[in-house]
C-alpha positions as a printed NumPy array, in Angstrom:
array([[-50.531, -54.303, -58.316],
       [-52.547, -52.019, -56.056],
       [-55.224, -50.091, -57.874],
       [-56.423, -46.969, -56.128],
       [-59.753, -45.495, -57.138],
       [-60.253, -41.745, -57.313],
       [-62.365, -41.77 , -54.138],
       [-59.796, -43.9  , -52.284],
       [-57.018, -41.539, -53.374],
       [-59.062, -38.537, -52.203],
       [-59.659, -40.219, -48.836],
       [-55.988, -41.081, -48.355],
       [-54.973, -37.546, -49.317],
       [-57.533, -36.033, -46.93 ],
       [-56.2  , -38.297, -44.163],
       [-52.643, -37.142, -44.902],
       [-53.737, -33.489, -44.832],
       [-55.38 , -34.093, -41.451],
       [-52.243, -35.791, -40.152],
       [-49.991, -32.961, -41.352],
       [-52.347, -30.276, -40.021],
       [-52.516, -32.002, -36.654],
       [-48.765, -32.279, -36.452],
       [-48.324, -28.591, -37.391],
       [-50.874, -27.392, -34.838],
       [-49.692, -29.573, -31.973],
       [-45.984, -28.872, -32.429],
       [-46.479, -25.112, -32.204],
       [-47.144, -24.189, -28.566],
       [-48.906, -20.99 , -29.678],
       [-51.382, -22.944, -31.833],
       [-51.97 , -25.969, -29.594],
       [-54.719, -24.272, -27.527],
       [-56.665, -23.711, -30.758],
       [-56.285, -27.27 , -32.066],
       [-60.01 , -28.068, -31.852],
       [-60.995, -25.053, -33.895],
       [-58.134, -25.319, -36.372],
       [-58.65 , -29.025, -37.048],
       [-62.429, -28.99 , -37.408],
       [-62.35 , -28.573, -41.193],
       [-59.582, -31.135, -41.898],
       [-61.366, -33.674, -39.648],
       [-64.701, -33.127, -41.399],
       [-63.044, -33.375, -44.816],
       [-61.301, -36.632, -43.889],
       [-64.489, -38.117, -42.378],
       [-66.502, -37.324, -45.499],
       [-63.795, -38.633, -47.855],
       [-63.478, -41.859, -45.853],
       [-67.24 , -42.418, -45.954],
       [-67.399, -41.676, -49.694],
       [-64.636, -44.2  , -50.373],
       [-66.157, -46.849, -48.111],
       [-63.117, -46.712, -45.855],
       [-64.809, -45.598, -42.631],
       [-63.909, -48.313, -40.149],
       [-61.468, -49.964, -42.549],
       [-58.199, -48.648, -41.143],
       [-56.156, -51.498, -42.585],
       [-57.117, -50.634, -46.174],
       [-56.737, -46.884, -45.53 ],
       [-53.234, -47.265, -44.106],
       [-52.192, -49.489, -47.028],
       [-53.454, -46.791, -49.426],
       [-51.62 , -44.073, -47.513],
       [-48.408, -46.131, -47.614],
       [-48.82 , -46.658, -51.339],
       [-49.382, -42.949, -51.925],
       [-46.372, -41.934, -49.871],
       [-44.134, -44.486, -51.583],
       [-45.101, -43.622, -55.143],
       [-44.716, -40.513, -57.266],
       [-47.869, -38.54 , -57.955],
       [-50.092, -40.213, -60.502],
       [-53.513, -39.329, -61.88 ],
       [-56.562, -40.22 , -59.774],
       [-57.651, -43.796, -60.345],
       [-54.318, -44.774, -61.865],
       [-52.631, -47.911, -60.646],
       [-49.918, -47.139, -58.129],
       [-46.558, -48.872, -58.507],
       [-46.109, -51.858, -56.212],
       [-42.386, -52.215, -56.486],
       [-42.723, -55.485, -58.448],
       [-41.372, -55.693, -61.962],
       [-43.225, -57.54 , -64.693]])
């Protein structure tokens, strides 16, 4: 079972927000020229959340957390995420 701490969950969610913001900005030709300005806040938020969770430089763990979050229904911060295994 994968246990996600509140800070890990916040980091994974901030990463997902950055990813979604980046995709939205870069797929709209009118917004693309402003990508640097528009993504400054989401990048800073993700950087800070990754540092706080100890995930800066640990892409493998971050991507596993992101996959777990995307595959599971919303659960409270710090709650164990389902792993797909049955007891």
